[in-house]
CSV table of C-alpha atoms and ligand atoms in Angstrom, one decimal:
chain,number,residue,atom,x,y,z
A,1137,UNK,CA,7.4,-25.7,-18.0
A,1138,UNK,CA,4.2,-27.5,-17.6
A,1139,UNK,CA,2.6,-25.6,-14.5
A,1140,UNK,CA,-0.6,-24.7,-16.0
A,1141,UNK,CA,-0.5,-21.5,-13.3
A,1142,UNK,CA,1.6,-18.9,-12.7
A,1143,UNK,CA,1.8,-16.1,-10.3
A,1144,UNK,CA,4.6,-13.4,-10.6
A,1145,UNK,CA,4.8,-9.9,-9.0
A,1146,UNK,CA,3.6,-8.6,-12.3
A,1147,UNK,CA,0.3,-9.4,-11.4
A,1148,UNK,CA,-0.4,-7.6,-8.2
A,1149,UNK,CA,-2.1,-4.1,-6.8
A,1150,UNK,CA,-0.7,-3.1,-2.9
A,1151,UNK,CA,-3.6,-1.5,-1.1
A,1152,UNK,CA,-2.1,2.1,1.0
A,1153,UNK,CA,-3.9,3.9,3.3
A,1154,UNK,CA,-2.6,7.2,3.8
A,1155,UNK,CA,-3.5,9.7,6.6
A,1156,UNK,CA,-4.1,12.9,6.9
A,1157,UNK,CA,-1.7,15.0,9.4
A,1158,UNK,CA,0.0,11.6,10.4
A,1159,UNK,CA,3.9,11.6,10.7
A,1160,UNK,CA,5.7,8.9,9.4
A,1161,UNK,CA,3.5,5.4,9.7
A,1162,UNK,CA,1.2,4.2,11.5
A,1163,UNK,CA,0.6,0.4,12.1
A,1164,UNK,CA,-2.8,-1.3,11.9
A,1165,UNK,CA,-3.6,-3.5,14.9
A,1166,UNK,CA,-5.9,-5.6,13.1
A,1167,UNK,CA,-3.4,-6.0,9.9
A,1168,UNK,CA,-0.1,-7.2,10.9
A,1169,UNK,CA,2.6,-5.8,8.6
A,1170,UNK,CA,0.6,-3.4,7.3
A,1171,UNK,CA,0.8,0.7,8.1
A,1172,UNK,CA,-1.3,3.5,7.8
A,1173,UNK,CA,1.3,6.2,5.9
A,1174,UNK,CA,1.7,9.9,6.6
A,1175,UNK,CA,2.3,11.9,3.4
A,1176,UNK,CA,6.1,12.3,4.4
A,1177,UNK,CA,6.5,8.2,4.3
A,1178,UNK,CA,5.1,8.4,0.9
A,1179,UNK,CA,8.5,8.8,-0.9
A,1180,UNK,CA,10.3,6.0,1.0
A,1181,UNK,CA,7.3,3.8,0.2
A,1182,UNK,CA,7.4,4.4,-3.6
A,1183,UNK,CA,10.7,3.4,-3.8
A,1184,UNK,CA,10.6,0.3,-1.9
A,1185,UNK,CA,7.9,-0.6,-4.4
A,1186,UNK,CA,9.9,0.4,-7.3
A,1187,UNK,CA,12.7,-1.8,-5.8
A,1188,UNK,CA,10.1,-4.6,-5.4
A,1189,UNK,CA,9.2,-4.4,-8.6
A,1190,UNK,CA,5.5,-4.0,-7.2
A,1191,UNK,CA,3.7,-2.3,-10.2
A,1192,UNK,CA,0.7,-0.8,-8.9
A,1193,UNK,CA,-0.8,1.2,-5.8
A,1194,UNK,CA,-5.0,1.4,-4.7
A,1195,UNK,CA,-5.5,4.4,-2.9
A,1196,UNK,CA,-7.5,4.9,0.1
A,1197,UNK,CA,-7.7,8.1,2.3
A,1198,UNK,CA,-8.3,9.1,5.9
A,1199,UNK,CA,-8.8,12.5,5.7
A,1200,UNK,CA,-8.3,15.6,8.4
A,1201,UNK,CA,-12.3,15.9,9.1
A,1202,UNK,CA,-15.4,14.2,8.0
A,1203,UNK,CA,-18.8,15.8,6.9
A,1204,UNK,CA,-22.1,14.2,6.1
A,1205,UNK,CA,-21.6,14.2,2.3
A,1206,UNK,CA,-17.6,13.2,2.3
A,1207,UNK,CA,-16.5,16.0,0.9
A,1208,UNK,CA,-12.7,15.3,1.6
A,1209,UNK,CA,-13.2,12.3,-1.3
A,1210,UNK,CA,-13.1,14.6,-4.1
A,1211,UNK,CA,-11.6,18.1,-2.7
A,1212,UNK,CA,-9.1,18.8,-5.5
A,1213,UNK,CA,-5.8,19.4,-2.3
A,1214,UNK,CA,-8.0,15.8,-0.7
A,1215,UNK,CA,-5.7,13.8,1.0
A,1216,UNK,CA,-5.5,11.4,-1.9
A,1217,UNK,CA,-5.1,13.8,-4.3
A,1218,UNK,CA,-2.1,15.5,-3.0
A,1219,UNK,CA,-0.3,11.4,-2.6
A,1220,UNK,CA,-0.3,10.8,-6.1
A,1221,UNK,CA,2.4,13.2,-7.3
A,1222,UNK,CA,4.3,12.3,-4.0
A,1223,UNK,CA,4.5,8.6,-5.0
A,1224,UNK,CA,4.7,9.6,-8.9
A,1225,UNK,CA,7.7,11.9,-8.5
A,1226,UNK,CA,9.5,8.9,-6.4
A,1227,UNK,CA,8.4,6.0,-8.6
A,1228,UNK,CA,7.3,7.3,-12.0
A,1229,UNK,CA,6.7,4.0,-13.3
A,1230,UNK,CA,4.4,3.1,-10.5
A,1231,UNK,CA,1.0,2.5,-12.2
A,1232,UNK,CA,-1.6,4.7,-9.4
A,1233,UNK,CA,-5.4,3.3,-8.8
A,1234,UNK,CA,-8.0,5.8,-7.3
A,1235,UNK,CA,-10.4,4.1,-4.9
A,1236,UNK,CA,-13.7,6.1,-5.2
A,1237,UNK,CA,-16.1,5.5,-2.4
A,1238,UNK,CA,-17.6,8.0,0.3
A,1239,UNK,CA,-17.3,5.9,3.2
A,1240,UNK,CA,-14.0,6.9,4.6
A,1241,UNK,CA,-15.1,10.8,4.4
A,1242,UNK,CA,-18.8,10.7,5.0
A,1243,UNK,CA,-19.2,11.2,8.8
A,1244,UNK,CA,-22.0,8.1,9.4
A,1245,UNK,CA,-19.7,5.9,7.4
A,1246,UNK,CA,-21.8,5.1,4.6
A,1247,UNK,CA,-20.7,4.7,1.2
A,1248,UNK,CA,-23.3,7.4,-0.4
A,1249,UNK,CA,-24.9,10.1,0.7
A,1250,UNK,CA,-28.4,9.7,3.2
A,1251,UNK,CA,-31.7,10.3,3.5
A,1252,UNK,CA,-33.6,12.2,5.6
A,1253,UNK,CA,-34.5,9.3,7.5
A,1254,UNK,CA,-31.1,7.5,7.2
A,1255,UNK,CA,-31.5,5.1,3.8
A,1256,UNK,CA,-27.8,5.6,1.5
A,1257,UNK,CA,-29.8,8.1,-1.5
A,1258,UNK,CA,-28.3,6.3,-4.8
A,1259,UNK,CA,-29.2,8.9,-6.9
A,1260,UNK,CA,-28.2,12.1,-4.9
A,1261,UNK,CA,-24.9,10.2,-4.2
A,1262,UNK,CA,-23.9,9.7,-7.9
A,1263,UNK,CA,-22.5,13.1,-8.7
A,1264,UNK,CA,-20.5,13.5,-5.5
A,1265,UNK,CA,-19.0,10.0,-6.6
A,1266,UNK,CA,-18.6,11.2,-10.0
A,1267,UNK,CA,-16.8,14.2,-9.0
A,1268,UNK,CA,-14.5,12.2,-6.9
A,1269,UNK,CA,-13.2,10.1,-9.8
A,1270,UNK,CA,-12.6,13.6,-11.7
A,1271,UNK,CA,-10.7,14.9,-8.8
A,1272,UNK,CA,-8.6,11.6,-8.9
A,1273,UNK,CA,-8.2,11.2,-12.4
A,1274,UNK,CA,-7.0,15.2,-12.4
A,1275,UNK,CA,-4.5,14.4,-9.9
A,1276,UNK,CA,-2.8,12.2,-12.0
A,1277,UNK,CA,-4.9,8.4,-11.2
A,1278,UNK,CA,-4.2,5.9,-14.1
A,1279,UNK,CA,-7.2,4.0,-13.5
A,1280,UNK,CA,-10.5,4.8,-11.5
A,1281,UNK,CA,-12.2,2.0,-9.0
A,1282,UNK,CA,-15.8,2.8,-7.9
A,1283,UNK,CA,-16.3,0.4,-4.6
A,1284,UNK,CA,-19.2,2.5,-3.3
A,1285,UNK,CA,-21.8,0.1,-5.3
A,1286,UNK,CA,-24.2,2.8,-6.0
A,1287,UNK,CA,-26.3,1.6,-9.3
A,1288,UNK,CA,-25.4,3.5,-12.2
A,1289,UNK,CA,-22.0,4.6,-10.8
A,1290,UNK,CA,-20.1,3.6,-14.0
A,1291,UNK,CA,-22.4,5.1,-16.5
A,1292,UNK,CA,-22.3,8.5,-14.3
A,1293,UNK,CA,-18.4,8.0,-13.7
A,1294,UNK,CA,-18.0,7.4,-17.5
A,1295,UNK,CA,-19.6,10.4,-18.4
A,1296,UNK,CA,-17.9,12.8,-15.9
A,1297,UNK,CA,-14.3,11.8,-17.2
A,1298,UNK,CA,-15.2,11.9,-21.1
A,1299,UNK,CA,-16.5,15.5,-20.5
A,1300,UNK,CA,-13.3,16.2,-18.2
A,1301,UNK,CA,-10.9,15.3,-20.6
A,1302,UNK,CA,-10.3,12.6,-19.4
A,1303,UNK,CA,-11.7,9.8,-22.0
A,1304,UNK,CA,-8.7,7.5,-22.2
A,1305,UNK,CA,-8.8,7.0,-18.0
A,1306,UNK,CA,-9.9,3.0,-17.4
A,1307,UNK,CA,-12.8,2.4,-15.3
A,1308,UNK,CA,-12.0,-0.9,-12.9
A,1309,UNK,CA,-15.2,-1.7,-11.5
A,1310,UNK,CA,-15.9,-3.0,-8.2
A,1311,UNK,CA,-18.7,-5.2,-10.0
A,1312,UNK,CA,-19.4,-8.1,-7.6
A,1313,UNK,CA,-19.1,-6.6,-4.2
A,1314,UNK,CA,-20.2,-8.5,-1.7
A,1315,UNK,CA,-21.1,-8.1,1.8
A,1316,UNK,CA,-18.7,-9.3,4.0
A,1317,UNK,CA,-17.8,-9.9,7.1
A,1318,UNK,CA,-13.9,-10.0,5.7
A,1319,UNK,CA,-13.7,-6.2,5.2
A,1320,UNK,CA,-13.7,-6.1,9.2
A,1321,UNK,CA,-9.7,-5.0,9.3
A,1322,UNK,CA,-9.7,-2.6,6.7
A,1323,UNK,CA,-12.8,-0.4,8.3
A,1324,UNK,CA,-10.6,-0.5,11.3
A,1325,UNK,CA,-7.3,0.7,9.0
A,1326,UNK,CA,-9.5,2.9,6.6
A,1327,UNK,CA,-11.9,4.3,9.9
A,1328,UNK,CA,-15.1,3.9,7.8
A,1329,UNK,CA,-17.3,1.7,9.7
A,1330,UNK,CA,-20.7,2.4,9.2
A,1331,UNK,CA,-21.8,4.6,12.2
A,1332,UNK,CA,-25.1,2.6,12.4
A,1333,UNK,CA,-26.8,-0.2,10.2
A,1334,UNK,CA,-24.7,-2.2,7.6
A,1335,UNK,CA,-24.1,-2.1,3.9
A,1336,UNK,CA,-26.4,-4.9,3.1
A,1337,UNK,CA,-28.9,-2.4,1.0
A,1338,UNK,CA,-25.9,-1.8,-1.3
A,1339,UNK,CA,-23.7,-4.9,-1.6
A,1340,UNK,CA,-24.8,-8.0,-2.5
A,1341,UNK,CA,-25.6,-11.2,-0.9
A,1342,UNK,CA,-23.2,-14.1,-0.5
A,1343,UNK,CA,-25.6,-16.5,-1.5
A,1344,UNK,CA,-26.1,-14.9,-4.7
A,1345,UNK,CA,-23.7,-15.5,-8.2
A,1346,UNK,CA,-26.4,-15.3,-10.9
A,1347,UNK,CA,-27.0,-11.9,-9.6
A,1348,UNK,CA,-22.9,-10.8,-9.3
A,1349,UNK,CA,-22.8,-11.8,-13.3
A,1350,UNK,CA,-25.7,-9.5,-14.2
A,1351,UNK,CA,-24.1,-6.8,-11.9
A,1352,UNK,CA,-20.4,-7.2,-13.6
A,1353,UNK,CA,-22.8,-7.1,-17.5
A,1354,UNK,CA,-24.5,-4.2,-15.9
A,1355,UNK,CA,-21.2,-2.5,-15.2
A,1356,UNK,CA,-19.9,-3.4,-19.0
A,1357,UNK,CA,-22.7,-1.7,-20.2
A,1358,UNK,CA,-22.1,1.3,-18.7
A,1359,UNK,CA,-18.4,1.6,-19.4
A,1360,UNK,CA,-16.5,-0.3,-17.3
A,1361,UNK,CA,-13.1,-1.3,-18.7
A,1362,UNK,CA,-11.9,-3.8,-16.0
A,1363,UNK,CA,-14.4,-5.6,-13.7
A,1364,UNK,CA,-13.1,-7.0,-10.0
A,1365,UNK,CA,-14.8,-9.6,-7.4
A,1366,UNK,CA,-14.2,-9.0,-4.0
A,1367,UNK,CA,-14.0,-10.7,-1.7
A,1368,UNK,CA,-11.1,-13.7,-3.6
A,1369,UNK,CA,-11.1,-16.7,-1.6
A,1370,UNK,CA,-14.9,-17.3,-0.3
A,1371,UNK,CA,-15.6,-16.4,-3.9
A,1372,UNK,CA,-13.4,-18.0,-6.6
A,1373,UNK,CA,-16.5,-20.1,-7.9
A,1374,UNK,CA,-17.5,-16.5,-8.5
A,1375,UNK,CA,-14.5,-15.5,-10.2
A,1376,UNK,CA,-14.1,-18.3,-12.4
A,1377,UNK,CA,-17.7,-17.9,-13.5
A,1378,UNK,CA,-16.7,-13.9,-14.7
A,1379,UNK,CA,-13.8,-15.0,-16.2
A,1380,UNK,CA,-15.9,-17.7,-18.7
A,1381,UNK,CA,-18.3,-14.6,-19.4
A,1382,UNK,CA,-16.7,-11.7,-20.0
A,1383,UNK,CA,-13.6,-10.8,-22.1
A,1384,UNK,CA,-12.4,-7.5,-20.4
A,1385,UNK,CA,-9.1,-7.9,-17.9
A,1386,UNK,CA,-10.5,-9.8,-14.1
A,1387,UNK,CA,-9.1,-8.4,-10.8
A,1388,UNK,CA,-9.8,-10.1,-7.6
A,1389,UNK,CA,-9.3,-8.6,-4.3
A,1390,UNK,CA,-8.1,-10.8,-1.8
A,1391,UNK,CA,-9.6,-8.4,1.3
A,1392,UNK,CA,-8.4,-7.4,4.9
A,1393,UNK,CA,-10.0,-10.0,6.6
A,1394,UNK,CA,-8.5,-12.7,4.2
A,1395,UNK,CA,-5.1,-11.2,5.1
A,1396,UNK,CA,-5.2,-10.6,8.7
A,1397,UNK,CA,-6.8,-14.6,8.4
A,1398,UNK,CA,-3.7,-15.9,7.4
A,1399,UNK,CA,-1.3,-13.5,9.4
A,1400,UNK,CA,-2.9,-14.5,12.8
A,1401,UNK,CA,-1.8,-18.4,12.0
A,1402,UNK,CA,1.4,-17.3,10.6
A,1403,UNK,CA,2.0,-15.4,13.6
A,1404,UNK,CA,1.1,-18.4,15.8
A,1405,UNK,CA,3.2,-21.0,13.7
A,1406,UNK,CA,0.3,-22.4,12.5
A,1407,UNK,CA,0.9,-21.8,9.0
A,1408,UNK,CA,4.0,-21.8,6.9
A,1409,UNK,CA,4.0,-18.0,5.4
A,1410,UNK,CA,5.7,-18.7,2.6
A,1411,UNK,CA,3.5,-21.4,0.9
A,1412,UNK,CA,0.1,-20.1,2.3
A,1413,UNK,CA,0.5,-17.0,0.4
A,1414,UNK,CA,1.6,-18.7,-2.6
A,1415,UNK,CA,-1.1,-21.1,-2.5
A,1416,UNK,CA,-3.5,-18.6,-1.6
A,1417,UNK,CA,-2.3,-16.2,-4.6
A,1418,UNK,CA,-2.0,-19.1,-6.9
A,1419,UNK,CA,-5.4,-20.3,-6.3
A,1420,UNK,CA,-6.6,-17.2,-7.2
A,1421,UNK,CA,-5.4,-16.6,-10.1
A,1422,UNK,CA,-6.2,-20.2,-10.8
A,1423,UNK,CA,-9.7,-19.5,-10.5
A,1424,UNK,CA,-9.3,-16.7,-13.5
A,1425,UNK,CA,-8.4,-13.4,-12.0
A,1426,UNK,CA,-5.6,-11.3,-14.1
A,1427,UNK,CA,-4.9,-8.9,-11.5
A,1428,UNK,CA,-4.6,-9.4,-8.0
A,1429,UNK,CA,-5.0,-6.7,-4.7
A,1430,UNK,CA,-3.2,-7.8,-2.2
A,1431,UNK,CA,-2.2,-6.9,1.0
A,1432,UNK,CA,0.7,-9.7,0.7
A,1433,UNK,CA,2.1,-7.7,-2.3
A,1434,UNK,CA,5.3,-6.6,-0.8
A,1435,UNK,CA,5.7,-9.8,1.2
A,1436,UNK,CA,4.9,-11.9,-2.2
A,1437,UNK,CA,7.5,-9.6,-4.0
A,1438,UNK,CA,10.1,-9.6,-1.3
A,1439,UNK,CA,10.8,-13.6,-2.2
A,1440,UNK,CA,11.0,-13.5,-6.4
B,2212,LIG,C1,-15.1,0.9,0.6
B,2212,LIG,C2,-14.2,-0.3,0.5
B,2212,LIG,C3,-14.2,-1.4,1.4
B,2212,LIG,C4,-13.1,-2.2,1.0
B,2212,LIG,C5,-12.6,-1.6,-0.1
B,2212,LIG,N1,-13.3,-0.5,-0.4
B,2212,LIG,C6,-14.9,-1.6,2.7
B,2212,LIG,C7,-16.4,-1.9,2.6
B,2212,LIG,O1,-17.0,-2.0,1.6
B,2212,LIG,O2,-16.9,-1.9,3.7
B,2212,LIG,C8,-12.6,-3.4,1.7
B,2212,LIG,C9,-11.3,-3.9,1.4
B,2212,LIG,C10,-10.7,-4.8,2.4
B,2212,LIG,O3,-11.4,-5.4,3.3
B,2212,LIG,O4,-9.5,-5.0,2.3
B,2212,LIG,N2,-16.3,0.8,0.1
């Protein structure tokens, strides 16, 4: 009655990674617990959400081929595109997120497109990533997530849905992206290391919160209905400081690296599972976030 925190499945986004071509699942060395999922395993998964009562998906595809611009992100039969009527038509109450970034698709890795001499081009890159969210948002997304942290994504984003028909689709904006070394595990589930260099030039330094905030008011400006900060745990000062400043609904994404973190020492008995994820998911939502992505969705969900 007088725990000033609560965390309930209600709250949380499940990250899936679906292949293209693969049958049935695949697991993901680096991220114990968690599959990569042919198209075919789609249905099962649905309904074990649905009988989770896990409310919400993120999206992220591994398509049949890569090219240097990513085309596979936004073909309209793209290997996202075609998931989200498989999971709606199992779970029609499951609320679907589109992840739009280039990385998984482009052939080097990056999360735009590149320059002659190998720099990510921001501004070449922006209609590719706006035509991605389209594609997503035509294939039945409820909400659209630009990670690619190209600047002016939202505005261009925005502007692509309202003249799509697609005006009432929520933006959730990757706003304070930072770069990690805890997205390790998911470049190995997601195969979108960078094929040289690092994202550095595009996400933004640990050491720095004043400029997250003016990013996340950036993003505002241009449309964004939802802001997130990612990653959740080295970052909750971060968090908390968005949540003071802005009014809009908070997500945090506790990443791959945080995941696989605490699976390693629940594997070796170090940790007790059960409270370190609750602690872990309480402390973020402590810190201010309304909505949590988690990879410990289904393992959070499995004990209510
Ligand atoms: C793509 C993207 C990444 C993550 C989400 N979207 C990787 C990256 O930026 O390198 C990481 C999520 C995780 O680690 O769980 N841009």
């Amino acid at each position: 009655m007088v725990r000033e925190t609560d965390v309930t499945t209600s709250h949380l986004v499940y990250p899936l990674f679906i292949e293209a071509g693969l049958h049935g699942r695949q697991p993901i060395s680096s991220m114990p617990g968690q599959d990569r999922l042919g198209i075919g395993a789609l249905k099962d998964e649905a309904k074990s959400l649905a009988a989770l009562k896990v409310p919400a998906v993120l999206l992220f595809g591994l398509p049949a081929g890569k090219d240097e611009q990513g085309s596979g992100a936004w073909a309209r039969d793209g290997i996202v595109q075609q998931s989200v009527a498989c999971l709606k038509d199992a779970n029609p109450e499951l609320l679907v997120i589109g992840d739009v970034c280039l990385c998984e698709y482009t052939s080097h890795g990056h999360c735009g497109l590149l320059t002659p001499s190998g720099e990510v081009d921001n501004d070449r890159s922006l209609p590719l990533i706006a035509e991605t969210a389209v594609s997503l948002a035509e294939a039945g997304c409820d909400i659209i997530a630009p990670s690619d942290m190209m600047d002016g994504r939202v505005a261009a984003i925005r502007a692509a849905l309202d003249s799509g028909g697609f005006a009432t689709t929520p933006i959730l904006s990757y706003a304070a992206k930072f770069a990690s070394a805890f997205y390790g595990p998911f470049r190995e589930a997601a195969d979108s290391a960078p094929a040289f260099g690092d994202r550095r030039g595009y996400q933004m330094d640990p050491a720095n919160s004043r400029m997250a905030m003016d990013e996340v008011l950036t993003d505002l400006d241009e449309g964004a209905d939802m802001v997130m900060v990612k990653p959740a745990l080295p970052y909750l000062d971060v968090l908390r400081q968005v949540r003071d400043a802005v009014d809009v609904p908070v997500a945090a994404y506790n990443v791959s690296g945080e995941y696989s973190m605490i699976m390693a020492a629940i594997q070796n008995g170090w940790l007790d599972e059960a409270r370190a994820i609750d602690e872990t998911l309480t402390s973020i939502r402590r810190a201010g976030a309304d909505i949590i992505i988690t990879y410990h969705a289904k393992q959070f969900a499995a004990r209510q």
